[in-house]
Structure formats: structure tokens, C-alpha cells
Amino acid sequence: MQTQIAEPFKESPMGAEAEAILRKCVHCGFCLATCPTYKLTGDELDSPRGRIYLLKQLLEGNSVSAKTQFHLDRCLGCRACETTCPASVPYHRLVELSIPLVEAEVPRSLKQRLLRRAILSVLPYHQRFSPILNTARLVRPLLPKQLAKKIPPRQATHSQSEALPESATRSMLILEGCVQPSLSPEINQATARVLGRLGIKLEAAPKAGCCGAVSYHLNQQEDGLDFMRRNIDAWWPQIERGCEAIVITASGCGTTVKEYGELLKDDPAYAEKAKRVSALAADLIEILSAEDLSALDIHPEQSLAFQCPCSLQHGQKLGGKVEALLRQLGFEMKPVRDSHICCGSAGTYSIFQPELATELRANKLQSLHDSGAQQYISANIGCIMHLSQETERPVRHWIQIIDQALHSGPQGHKNKKRDSL
Ligand code: SF4
Ligand code: SF4
């Protein structure tokens, strides 16, 4: 694509990077076929190619309007377009570079500013989010049904001592994250139990927290980078002691941690450390796929339908890995129609774009239902919570299914009652 980047941007590193991305796009339109928002609205400006065109106009010095912001806001950031693009255009990076310019030009309404502020003040902080969630759970029975189902009920969990591996000879760090420990503590506990069977002990760094994605993607890039630096500082002592990997059980967070090296490359104090952290970051499926699982005594009981999060398949390019591992362990995996299309969760998207998010969720739940599977599984806490709001069937992390199957054999029957909760 021909470009004429405007003077104020042309000489800056941001302008140079954005121009290089724009020039890669050949305007072929292949990406339109897999863009969830374009599929719903049929509007070219809700497609990757249309949004690239809007950003090109901005970078060439044309005026930016609320219309530009509107169509960018409707982008899920799912990166399905990147998986499809024959020219390997890093669309998400173009958006990251350009969003601050759009936000500076187009002021948001007071209502939008307040909502964004509230989310940024609560979600990334476990110690703030947890008491608010607990209070919401207390009043849940008094709320109207539509509101009540947005508040996930408390889950049954193991005691911590039960989760500790006895024969661990290897150690890995685990990212606990911001909302997952409150919403579904069982995911990381199941991870600890399964890895414990393989002789791997998980260590948490108490001062680590949110991966930084919430702030970074809501145009608070500096705050997002500070969350990343804080995690690097928290993990660094264990990394220096030779920890094998940083295990991440939420694929959305994993995508971001794997990008620390790129996002902090211009920070001389953190660039090298960030690169090391990104190299150590691994989604749980990468860890388990590299292990010999033949010694695990697995008793698969249910047929499964896997909702592959966009962050896993498009962000981390790990599509198909979870299904392959579960098949290898003896589970029956049912094919899911349109598995490349986002469920509508997409970080905070379902809060800001409820109509599109609801439509995408209904389509995803229909696909899961049509698969005929007995159990729905995912790999990202946001998707699990989003889908769970509109289905009676539990949606769980795939590691919980393996953990449950480990306890379903002769020695595990005492845990069956708990696992069925
Ligand atoms: S598929 Fe790639 S090259 Fe083609 S229009 Fe979309 S972003 Fe541009
Ligand atoms: S990130 Fe997703 S929603 Fe956004 S343009 Fe690409 S495919 Fe469409």
C-alpha cells in the first residue's frame, strides 16, 4: 500500500513502524472473511482492511472523527485477521501504535470516561477486585436474574496442602493474575496437582499480579508497562535461581507476557530482563505437550468441546494443541463449528460492546451445543466467565478436566463427589 505519513509522525519511531506495517498490506481483503465484527455488521469499516484504511488516514494527517473511534472500539482485538493475512500484517501492532493518537483527537463522553476509570481502578488489582466480588456474591440472590447471572458463584476448591506435590524435583513460576484467583482459584490448583504428578512444583511470586493487558489495551500504556515491570521485578529472583518456565493458565495473559520483550524494548533498565521473561513464558498446554504423560492414570469420562480462545490460537499460534493433547489422553473431542471466531469476551470488550459480545456469545454457545459434547472447556478465564453467563452447562478450564480424570480411577473415587461440584 502506498503511504504518505504526515510530518509530525514521519520522523518518529512510531511513525516509521506504523508506515512499515501499512506498506505490508496489499488490500487483498482475505482478512474480511474471518473478522467476527465484519461478519456481524457487513460494514467494511468494521473489517481489518477498513480499520487499516481509517488508521492510514489518521497517520497521513487527515482529521479523525468519532466515526474512526467508533469502528476501532468495535474491534475485538482477536487477531483472527492476522492468522488469515497472506502478507503477515501485524494489525494489532498498528492499532497499539495509533490508538493514543485517536484518543488524543476524539474526547470520550463523561459516562465512558467514568466506566473506563472504574474498570482500570478495580480489575487489575486482586486485593480490590476480590472484596467487591465477595460482596456482589452476598447480594446476588436479591438481584434481578439478568444482573445476578453476571456474578459468578463461588467454586468448590481443594485445600492448599492437598494441592502441594510431594515428589517435586523441578520448579516453575506461575502467574496468578488479577481476576482469576477470585473467580476460579481451582484452575491454578488443578494445574499444581497435575504438574505435581509430573514432579514439577509451582511457585508463585506474591508481588506479581496483573499482566498489564487491561491497562495497556485501554490506552493507559504507561500504567500497563508499570504492571509489566512490577512482574519482572517479582519474578526475577526465581529466574536468577534457574526457574524452568513461567506457566500461564489464562491464554489472554500469556499473549501479553510473551510480548513483554517487544513492549519494553526501549526501556534500557528492563529490555533484557523483559526479553528473558518472554522467552520463559509458556501457556500450560506448551508445558504439558512437552512432558511424557504416559505415567498419568487418566480415566476420561466425558466427550468434550473446546472453545479455543483467540489469544491461544491467533495470539500465541497454539491452535489445535489442547485438542491433540486431550485426544492423546483418551478423551473424545467433538469438532466445534467456526472455532476460529471469537466468543465475544475479548478482555473488557463484553463490558464496552455488550450487543456485539452477546451476539458472538450466542453463536459460540450454539456451535458448542451443536457439537453434541457433554462438557465445554476453554483456556482463558475471560471466555469461561463470558460463556458461563448464558449456559446451564459448566464451562471449565481444560486442566480441570484432566485433574478430574486423574481422580476418577480406583484411588480417586473419594474425590469424585468434590469433582462433580
Ligand atoms: S489480508 Fe492482510 S494484506 Fe490483505 S487486506 Fe487484510 S491485512 Fe491487508
Ligand atoms: S482483531 Fe478481530 S475484530 Fe479486529 S479487525 Fe482483526 S479480526 Fe476483526
GROMACS .gro file of C-alpha atoms and ligand atoms in nm:
model
  437
    1MET     CA    1   0.000   0.000   0.000
    2GLN     CA    2   0.132   0.349  -0.090
    3THR     CA    3   0.160   0.579   0.211
    4GLN     CA    4   0.239   0.945   0.275
    5ILE     CA    5   0.287   0.963   0.651
    6ALA     CA    6   0.233   1.317   0.783
    7GLU     CA    7   0.526   1.527   0.902
    8PRO     CA    8   0.468   1.508   1.280
    9PHE     CA    9   0.478   1.125   1.271
   10LYS     CA   10   0.718   1.065   0.983
   11GLU     CA   11   1.040   1.115   1.177
   12SER     CA   12   0.929   0.932   1.492
   13PRO     CA   13   0.996   0.562   1.564
   14MET     CA   14   0.619   0.519   1.600
   15GLY     CA   15   0.559   0.669   1.254
   16ALA     CA   16   0.831   0.457   1.094
   17GLU     CA   17   0.694   0.136   1.247
   18ALA     CA   18   0.335   0.222   1.153
   19GLU     CA   19   0.436   0.308   0.797
   20ALA     CA   20   0.620  -0.022   0.757
   21ILE     CA   21   0.307  -0.208   0.871
   22LEU     CA   22   0.079  -0.010   0.639
   23ARG     CA   23   0.305  -0.083   0.344
   24LYS     CA   24   0.280  -0.455   0.405
   25CYS     CA   25  -0.096  -0.453   0.348
   26VAL     CA   26  -0.181  -0.532  -0.015
   27HIS     CA   27  -0.551  -0.458   0.034
   28CYS     CA   28  -0.647  -0.808  -0.080
   29GLY     CA   29  -0.937  -0.840   0.166
   30PHE     CA   30  -0.869  -1.203   0.262
   31CYS     CA   31  -0.894  -1.096   0.626
   32LEU     CA   32  -1.258  -0.991   0.590
   33ALA     CA   33  -1.379  -1.350   0.577
   34THR     CA   34  -1.257  -1.428   0.928
   35CYS     CA   35  -1.329  -1.097   1.102
   36PRO     CA   36  -1.611  -1.151   1.355
   37THR     CA   37  -1.731  -0.790   1.352
   38TYR     CA   38  -1.741  -0.771   0.972
   39LYS     CA   39  -1.931  -1.098   0.964
   40LEU     CA   40  -2.190  -0.950   1.200
   41THR     CA   41  -2.231  -0.600   1.057
   42GLY     CA   42  -2.124  -0.637   0.692
   43ASP     CA   43  -1.969  -0.289   0.718
   44GLU     CA   44  -1.624  -0.258   0.558
   45LEU     CA   45  -1.525  -0.015   0.835
   46ASP     CA   46  -1.585  -0.297   1.085
   47SER     CA   47  -1.330  -0.511   0.899
   48PRO     CA   48  -0.950  -0.520   0.937
   49ARG     CA   49  -0.900  -0.368   0.594
   50GLY     CA   50  -1.145  -0.088   0.673
   51ARG     CA   51  -0.979  -0.015   1.007
   52ILE     CA   52  -0.636  -0.016   0.846
   53TYR     CA   53  -0.770   0.240   0.599
   54LEU     CA   54  -0.902   0.457   0.886
   55LEU     CA   55  -0.562   0.444   1.059
   56LYS     CA   56  -0.383   0.524   0.733
   57GLN     CA   57  -0.595   0.839   0.702
   58LEU     CA   58  -0.503   0.936   1.057
   59LEU     CA   59  -0.131   0.880   1.003
   60GLU     CA   60  -0.142   1.076   0.679
   61GLY     CA   61  -0.263   1.378   0.874
   62ASN     CA   62  -0.634   1.371   0.788
   63SER     CA   63  -0.882   1.468   1.054
   64VAL     CA   64  -1.004   1.196   1.287
   65SER     CA   65  -1.369   1.175   1.384
   66ALA     CA   66  -1.586   0.993   1.633
   67LYS     CA   67  -1.660   0.753   1.346
   68THR     CA   68  -1.296   0.638   1.345
   69GLN     CA   69  -1.308   0.578   1.720
   70PHE     CA   70  -1.644   0.401   1.691
   71HIS     CA   71  -1.515   0.143   1.441
   72LEU     CA   72  -1.187   0.093   1.629
   73ASP     CA   73  -1.379   0.042   1.955
   74ARG     CA   74  -1.580  -0.234   1.786
   75CYS     CA   75  -1.262  -0.428   1.704
   76LEU     CA   76  -1.228  -0.725   1.941
   77GLY     CA   77  -0.850  -0.737   1.916
   78CYS     CA   78  -0.897  -1.109   1.844
   79ARG     CA   79  -0.625  -1.119   1.573
   80ALA     CA   80  -0.817  -1.365   1.355
   81CYS     CA   81  -0.726  -1.131   1.069
   82GLU     CA   82  -0.355  -1.184   1.138
   83THR     CA   83  -0.392  -1.562   1.113
   84THR     CA   84  -0.563  -1.522   0.775
   85CYS     CA   85  -0.348  -1.245   0.625
   86PRO     CA   86  -0.118  -1.373   0.345
   87ALA     CA   87   0.111  -1.071   0.389
   88SER     CA   88   0.155  -1.123   0.766
   89VAL     CA   89   0.036  -0.772   0.851
   90PRO     CA   90   0.069  -0.726   1.232
   91TYR     CA   91  -0.267  -0.550   1.254
   92HIS     CA   92  -0.273  -0.543   1.636
   93ARG     CA   93   0.055  -0.355   1.647
   94LEU     CA   94  -0.075  -0.089   1.410
   95VAL     CA   95  -0.373  -0.043   1.642
   96GLU     CA   96  -0.147  -0.025   1.951
   97LEU     CA   97   0.064   0.244   1.786
   98SER     CA   98  -0.228   0.451   1.662
   99ILE     CA   99  -0.484   0.434   1.944
  100PRO     CA  100  -0.314   0.705   2.157
  101LEU     CA  101  -0.341   0.943   1.859
  102VAL     CA  102  -0.712   0.871   1.817
  103GLU     CA  103  -0.776   0.912   2.191
  104ALA     CA  104  -0.594   1.246   2.189
  105GLU     CA  105  -0.806   1.373   1.899
  106VAL     CA  106  -1.151   1.241   1.995
  107PRO     CA  107  -1.263   1.307   2.353
  108ARG     CA  108  -1.481   1.044   2.516
  109SER     CA  109  -1.812   1.117   2.690
  110LEU     CA  110  -1.818   1.155   3.069
  111LYS     CA  111  -2.003   0.823   3.101
  112GLN     CA  112  -1.737   0.640   2.900
  113ARG     CA  113  -1.456   0.805   3.095
  114LEU     CA  114  -1.611   0.707   3.428
  115LEU     CA  115  -1.667   0.347   3.319
  116ARG     CA  116  -1.310   0.317   3.195
  117ARG     CA  117  -1.176   0.471   3.515
  118ALA     CA  118  -1.381   0.230   3.729
  119ILE     CA  119  -1.255  -0.073   3.536
  120LEU     CA  120  -0.893   0.045   3.544
  121SER     CA  121  -0.918   0.108   3.920
  122VAL     CA  122  -1.055  -0.235   4.007
  123LEU     CA  123  -0.990  -0.517   3.759
  124PRO     CA  124  -0.608  -0.520   3.761
  125TYR     CA  125  -0.593  -0.523   4.144
  126HIS     CA  126  -0.671  -0.858   4.305
  127GLN     CA  127  -0.695  -0.702   4.652
  128ARG     CA  128  -0.965  -0.459   4.528
  129PHE     CA  129  -1.149  -0.696   4.293
  130SER     CA  130  -1.181  -0.980   4.544
  131PRO     CA  131  -1.381  -0.798   4.818
  132ILE     CA  132  -1.607  -0.638   4.557
  133LEU     CA  133  -1.678  -0.981   4.406
  134ASN     CA  134  -1.744  -1.128   4.751
  135THR     CA  135  -1.991  -0.852   4.832
  136ALA     CA  136  -2.164  -0.897   4.495
  137ARG     CA  137  -2.196  -1.270   4.569
  138LEU     CA  138  -2.364  -1.193   4.900
  139VAL     CA  139  -2.633  -0.977   4.739
  140ARG     CA  140  -2.667  -1.198   4.430
  141PRO     CA  141  -2.988  -1.370   4.548
  142LEU     CA  142  -3.155  -1.030   4.580
  143LEU     CA  143  -3.068  -0.911   4.230
  144PRO     CA  144  -3.277  -0.935   3.911
  145LYS     CA  145  -3.194  -1.253   3.716
  146GLN     CA  146  -3.023  -1.069   3.428
  147LEU     CA  147  -2.786  -0.893   3.667
  148ALA     CA  148  -2.737  -1.192   3.900
  149LYS     CA  149  -2.606  -1.415   3.624
  150LYS     CA  150  -2.320  -1.173   3.562
  151ILE     CA  151  -2.187  -1.258   3.909
  152PRO     CA  152  -2.015  -1.597   3.906
  153PRO     CA  153  -2.093  -1.814   4.209
  154ARG     CA  154  -1.814  -1.930   4.438
  155GLN     CA  155  -1.641  -2.251   4.327
  156ALA     CA  156  -1.551  -2.551   4.541
  157THR     CA  157  -1.173  -2.576   4.593
  158HIS     CA  158  -0.917  -2.815   4.734
  159SER     CA  159  -0.724  -2.729   5.047
  160GLN     CA  160  -0.377  -2.591   4.973
  161SER     CA  161  -0.200  -2.883   5.141
  162GLU     CA  162  -0.379  -3.126   4.908
  163ALA     CA  163  -0.251  -2.927   4.612
  164LEU     CA  164   0.118  -2.945   4.703
  165PRO     CA  165   0.325  -3.204   4.515
  166GLU     CA  166   0.522  -3.440   4.737
  167SER     CA  167   0.783  -3.564   4.490
  168ALA     CA  168   0.860  -3.242   4.304
  169THR     CA  169   1.216  -3.214   4.179
  170ARG     CA  170   1.164  -2.932   3.928
  171SER     CA  171   1.018  -2.587   3.978
  172MET     CA  172   0.831  -2.336   3.765
  173LEU     CA  173   0.677  -2.000   3.835
  174ILE     CA  174   0.306  -1.950   3.790
  175LEU     CA  175   0.135  -1.623   3.700
  176GLU     CA  176  -0.161  -1.596   3.936
  177GLY     CA  177  -0.302  -1.290   3.760
  178CYS     CA  178  -0.560  -1.038   3.877
  179VAL     CA  179  -0.917  -1.173   3.850
  180GLN     CA  180  -0.861  -1.548   3.808
  181PRO     CA  181  -0.766  -1.622   4.173
  182SER     CA  182  -1.102  -1.479   4.285
  183LEU     CA  183  -1.320  -1.607   4.002
  184SER     CA  184  -1.178  -1.956   3.964
  185PRO     CA  185  -0.899  -2.046   4.210
  186GLU     CA  186  -0.949  -2.410   4.116
  187ILE     CA  187  -0.776  -2.361   3.779
  188ASN     CA  188  -0.431  -2.296   3.921
  189GLN     CA  189  -0.485  -2.551   4.198
  190ALA     CA  190  -0.570  -2.817   3.940
  191THR     CA  191  -0.258  -2.709   3.748
  192ALA     CA  192  -0.046  -2.755   4.061
  193ARG     CA  193  -0.189  -3.103   4.122
  194VAL     CA  194  -0.136  -3.222   3.763
  195LEU     CA  195   0.217  -3.079   3.737
  196GLY     CA  196   0.289  -3.218   4.084
  197ARG     CA  197   0.224  -3.569   3.948
  198LEU     CA  198   0.498  -3.497   3.694
  199GLY     CA  199   0.744  -3.388   3.963
  200ILE     CA  200   0.705  -3.015   3.895
  201LYS     CA  201   0.645  -2.777   4.182
  202LEU     CA  202   0.478  -2.443   4.108
  203GLU     CA  203   0.597  -2.131   4.286
  204ALA     CA  204   0.407  -1.803   4.299
  205ALA     CA  205   0.569  -1.464   4.336
  206PRO     CA  206   0.341  -1.282   4.581
  207LYS     CA  207   0.426  -0.939   4.442
  208ALA     CA  208   0.336  -1.030   4.084
  209GLY     CA  209  -0.017  -0.957   3.962
  210CYS     CA  210  -0.199  -0.834   3.655
  211CYS     CA  211  -0.004  -0.896   3.334
  212GLY     CA  212  -0.070  -0.535   3.228
  213ALA     CA  213  -0.309  -0.612   2.942
  214VAL     CA  214  -0.616  -0.440   3.088
  215SER     CA  215  -0.444  -0.103   3.122
  216TYR     CA  216  -0.237  -0.134   2.806
  217HIS     CA  217  -0.541  -0.202   2.589
  218LEU     CA  218  -0.748   0.075   2.744
  219ASN     CA  219  -0.499   0.340   2.634
  220GLN     CA  220  -0.314   0.355   2.965
  221GLN     CA  221   0.008   0.226   2.814
  222GLU     CA  222   0.239   0.364   3.083
  223ASP     CA  223   0.034   0.200   3.360
  224GLY     CA  224   0.035  -0.123   3.162
  225LEU     CA  225   0.414  -0.109   3.125
  226ASP     CA  226   0.444  -0.048   3.501
  227PHE     CA  227   0.246  -0.367   3.572
  228MET     CA  228   0.488  -0.550   3.343
  229ARG     CA  229   0.795  -0.405   3.518
  230ARG     CA  230   0.648  -0.498   3.856
  231ASN     CA  231   0.600  -0.859   3.745
  232ILE     CA  232   0.954  -0.876   3.609
  233ASP     CA  233   1.089  -0.749   3.943
  234ALA     CA  234   0.875  -1.000   4.133
  235TRP     CA  235   0.986  -1.295   3.918
  236TRP     CA  236   1.349  -1.202   3.877
  237PRO     CA  237   1.491  -1.366   4.195
  238GLN     CA  238   1.339  -1.702   4.097
  239ILE     CA  239   1.453  -1.658   3.737
  240GLU     CA  240   1.808  -1.599   3.858
  241ARG     CA  241   1.782  -1.918   4.065
  242GLY     CA  242   1.713  -2.105   3.740
  243CYS     CA  243   1.335  -2.146   3.727
  244GLU     CA  244   1.244  -2.351   3.419
  245ALA     CA  245   0.942  -2.159   3.293
  246ILE     CA  246   0.668  -1.912   3.378
  247VAL     CA  247   0.346  -2.111   3.347
  248ILE     CA  248   0.036  -1.919   3.244
  249THR     CA  249  -0.311  -2.073   3.258
  250ALA     CA  250  -0.502  -1.778   3.108
  251SER     CA  251  -0.417  -1.753   2.738
  252GLY     CA  252  -0.502  -1.380   2.728
  253CYS     CA  253  -0.237  -1.306   2.991
  254GLY     CA  254   0.007  -1.542   2.820
  255THR     CA  255  -0.017  -1.349   2.496
  256THR     CA  256   0.078  -1.029   2.678
  257VAL     CA  257   0.365  -1.176   2.884
  258LYS     CA  258   0.513  -1.321   2.566
  259GLU     CA  259   0.518  -0.965   2.432
  260TYR     CA  260   0.697  -0.805   2.731
  261GLY     CA  261   1.025  -0.821   2.537
  262GLU     CA  262   0.879  -0.625   2.247
  263LEU     CA  263   0.679  -0.378   2.457
  264LEU     CA  264   0.972  -0.291   2.686
  265LYS     CA  265   1.243  -0.298   2.421
  266ASP     CA  266   1.303   0.079   2.454
  267ASP     CA  267   1.340   0.071   2.833
  268PRO     CA  268   1.714   0.030   2.898
  269ALA     CA  269   1.657  -0.088   3.257
  270TYR     CA  270   1.414  -0.363   3.160
  271ALA     CA  271   1.470  -0.452   2.793
  272GLU     CA  272   1.695  -0.753   2.853
  273LYS     CA  273   1.501  -0.881   3.151
  274ALA     CA  274   1.171  -0.847   2.961
  275LYS     CA  275   1.315  -1.049   2.673
  276ARG     CA  276   1.417  -1.323   2.918
  277VAL     CA  277   1.073  -1.325   3.082
  278SER     CA  278   0.901  -1.355   2.743
  279ALA     CA  279   1.129  -1.643   2.648
  280LEU     CA  280   1.037  -1.825   2.973
  281ALA     CA  281   0.662  -1.759   2.943
  282ALA     CA  282   0.464  -2.064   2.837
  283ASP     CA  283   0.099  -2.147   2.819
  284LEU     CA  284   0.015  -2.456   3.023
  285ILE     CA  285  -0.050  -2.651   2.702
  286GLU     CA  286   0.309  -2.594   2.591
  287ILE     CA  287   0.435  -2.731   2.924
  288LEU     CA  288   0.218  -3.043   2.921
  289SER     CA  289   0.272  -3.111   2.549
  290ALA     CA  290   0.647  -3.138   2.618
  291GLU     CA  291   0.608  -3.386   2.906
  292ASP     CA  292   0.579  -3.763   2.900
  293LEU     CA  293   0.225  -3.818   3.028
  294SER     CA  294   0.219  -4.196   2.988
  295ALA     CA  295   0.252  -4.249   3.363
  296LEU     CA  296  -0.063  -4.048   3.441
  297ASP     CA  297  -0.354  -4.272   3.535
  298ILE     CA  298  -0.626  -4.093   3.340
  299HIS     CA  299  -0.989  -4.203   3.333
  300PRO     CA  300  -1.167  -3.996   3.066
  301GLU     CA  301  -1.539  -3.995   3.119
  302GLN     CA  302  -1.693  -3.724   2.904
  303SER     CA  303  -1.694  -3.605   2.546
  304LEU     CA  304  -1.553  -3.253   2.520
  305ALA     CA  305  -1.600  -2.942   2.305
  306PHE     CA  306  -1.309  -2.698   2.326
  307GLN     CA  307  -1.368  -2.326   2.278
  308CYS     CA  308  -1.023  -2.224   2.162
  309PRO     CA  309  -0.964  -1.866   2.284
  310CYS     CA  310  -0.844  -1.618   2.020
  311SER     CA  311  -0.546  -1.539   2.241
  312LEU     CA  312  -0.441  -1.904   2.224
  313GLN     CA  313  -0.498  -1.968   1.853
  314HIS     CA  314  -0.436  -1.626   1.696
  315GLY     CA  315  -0.228  -1.453   1.966
  316GLN     CA  316   0.004  -1.742   2.058
  317LYS     CA  317  -0.048  -1.960   1.748
  318LEU     CA  318  -0.120  -2.267   1.961
  319GLY     CA  319  -0.445  -2.371   1.790
  320GLY     CA  320  -0.508  -2.747   1.790
  321LYS     CA  321  -0.262  -2.823   2.072
  322VAL     CA  322  -0.518  -2.864   2.352
  323GLU     CA  323  -0.739  -3.087   2.139
  324ALA     CA  324  -0.437  -3.301   2.039
  325LEU     CA  325  -0.325  -3.348   2.399
  326LEU     CA  326  -0.670  -3.437   2.525
  327ARG     CA  327  -0.717  -3.686   2.240
  328GLN     CA  328  -0.381  -3.839   2.326
  329LEU     CA  329  -0.505  -3.884   2.683
  330GLY     CA  330  -0.811  -4.069   2.559
  331PHE     CA  331  -1.079  -3.800   2.563
  332GLU     CA  332  -1.338  -3.782   2.287
  333MET     CA  333  -1.307  -3.437   2.128
  334LYS     CA  334  -1.608  -3.311   1.933
  335PRO     CA  335  -1.544  -3.069   1.644
  336VAL     CA  336  -1.673  -2.715   1.704
  337ARG     CA  337  -1.807  -2.516   1.407
  338ASP     CA  338  -1.646  -2.175   1.345
  339SER     CA  339  -1.387  -2.244   1.613
  340HIS     CA  340  -1.170  -1.959   1.475
  341ILE     CA  341  -1.435  -1.698   1.560
  342CYS     CA  342  -1.424  -1.504   1.888
  343CYS     CA  343  -1.682  -1.575   2.162
  344GLY     CA  344  -1.717  -1.201   2.232
  345SER     CA  345  -1.533  -1.191   2.564
  346ALA     CA  346  -1.210  -1.028   2.441
  347GLY     CA  347  -1.079  -0.875   2.764
  348THR     CA  348  -1.310  -0.588   2.856
  349TYR     CA  349  -1.492  -0.593   2.518
  350SER     CA  350  -1.807  -0.754   2.659
  351ILE     CA  351  -1.840  -0.461   2.902
  352PHE     CA  352  -1.798  -0.189   2.639
  353GLN     CA  353  -1.969  -0.357   2.344
  354PRO     CA  354  -2.244  -0.567   2.505
  355GLU     CA  355  -2.458  -0.603   2.192
  356LEU     CA  356  -2.190  -0.745   1.964
  357ALA     CA  357  -2.046  -0.951   2.250
  358THR     CA  358  -2.388  -1.103   2.324
  359GLU     CA  359  -2.442  -1.195   1.960
  360LEU     CA  360  -2.098  -1.356   1.935
  361ARG     CA  361  -2.157  -1.550   2.256
  362ALA     CA  362  -2.492  -1.680   2.134
  363ASN     CA  363  -2.325  -1.802   1.812
  364LYS     CA  364  -2.043  -1.968   2.007
  365LEU     CA  365  -2.279  -2.140   2.250
  366GLN     CA  366  -2.486  -2.266   1.957
  367SER     CA  367  -2.170  -2.413   1.800
  368LEU     CA  368  -2.074  -2.576   2.129
  369HIS     CA  369  -2.425  -2.712   2.173
  370ASP     CA  370  -2.438  -2.846   1.816
  371SER     CA  371  -2.113  -3.035   1.875
  372GLY     CA  372  -2.309  -3.270   2.099
  373ALA     CA  373  -2.035  -3.271   2.363
  374GLN     CA  374  -2.117  -3.338   2.728
  375GLN     CA  375  -1.870  -3.081   2.864
  376TYR     CA  376  -1.750  -2.742   2.735
  377ILE     CA  377  -1.393  -2.637   2.802
  378SER     CA  378  -1.174  -2.335   2.736
  379ALA     CA  379  -0.827  -2.199   2.817
  380ASN     CA  380  -0.895  -1.844   2.928
  381ILE     CA  381  -1.076  -1.716   3.235
  382GLY     CA  382  -1.246  -1.429   3.047
  383CYS     CA  383  -1.402  -1.666   2.791
  384ILE     CA  384  -1.505  -1.911   3.066
  385MET     CA  385  -1.689  -1.640   3.260
  386HIS     CA  386  -1.846  -1.485   2.949
  387LEU     CA  387  -1.981  -1.814   2.816
  388SER     CA  388  -2.093  -1.935   3.160
  389GLN     CA  389  -2.338  -1.647   3.191
  390GLU     CA  390  -2.571  -1.792   2.929
  391THR     CA  391  -2.545  -2.167   2.966
  392GLU     CA  392  -2.657  -2.404   3.238
  393ARG     CA  393  -2.373  -2.637   3.145
  394PRO     CA  394  -2.048  -2.567   3.336
  395VAL     CA  395  -1.766  -2.423   3.124
  396ARG     CA  396  -1.430  -2.518   3.272
  397HIS     CA  397  -1.060  -2.487   3.202
  398TRP     CA  398  -0.928  -2.798   3.025
  399ILE     CA  399  -0.677  -2.865   3.305
  400GLN     CA  400  -0.969  -2.916   3.545
  401ILE     CA  401  -1.091  -3.199   3.322
  402ILE     CA  402  -0.752  -3.372   3.332
  403ASP     CA  403  -0.733  -3.320   3.708
  404GLN     CA  404  -1.080  -3.467   3.749
  405ALA     CA  405  -0.994  -3.765   3.528
  406LEU     CA  406  -0.687  -3.831   3.744
  407HIS     CA  407  -0.917  -3.862   4.044
  408SER     CA  408  -1.175  -4.079   3.870
  409GLY     CA  409  -0.986  -4.408   3.898
  410PRO     CA  410  -0.985  -4.657   4.183
  411GLN     CA  411  -0.771  -4.436   4.407
  412GLY     CA  412  -0.960  -4.126   4.319
  413HIS     CA  413  -1.314  -4.226   4.396
  414LYS     CA  414  -1.309  -4.044   4.730
  415ASN     CA  415  -1.267  -3.720   4.537
  416LYS     CA  416  -1.548  -3.786   4.293
  417LYS     CA  417  -1.812  -3.605   4.491
  418ARG     CA  418  -1.597  -3.293   4.507
  419ASP     CA  419  -1.504  -3.308   4.139
  420SER     CA  420  -1.862  -3.319   4.029
  421LEU     CA  421  -1.939  -2.991   4.204
  422SF4     S1  422  -0.547  -0.989   0.444
  422SF4    FE1  423  -0.365  -0.872   0.508
  422SF4     S2  424  -0.288  -0.777   0.322
  422SF4    FE2  425  -0.499  -0.843   0.277
  422SF4     S3  426  -0.627  -0.662   0.328
  422SF4    FE3  427  -0.620  -0.788   0.513
  422SF4     S4  428  -0.447  -0.704   0.629
  422SF4    FE4  429  -0.424  -0.627   0.418
  423SF4     S1  430  -0.869  -0.811   1.552
  423SF4    FE1  431  -1.055  -0.938   1.517
  423SF4     S2  432  -1.228  -0.791   1.522
  423SF4    FE2  433  -1.038  -0.671   1.499
  423SF4     S3  434  -1.015  -0.642   1.279
  423SF4    FE3  435  -0.896  -0.827   1.330
  423SF4     S4  436  -1.039  -0.999   1.301
  423SF4    FE4  437  -1.164  -0.810   1.307
   0.00000   0.00000   0.00000
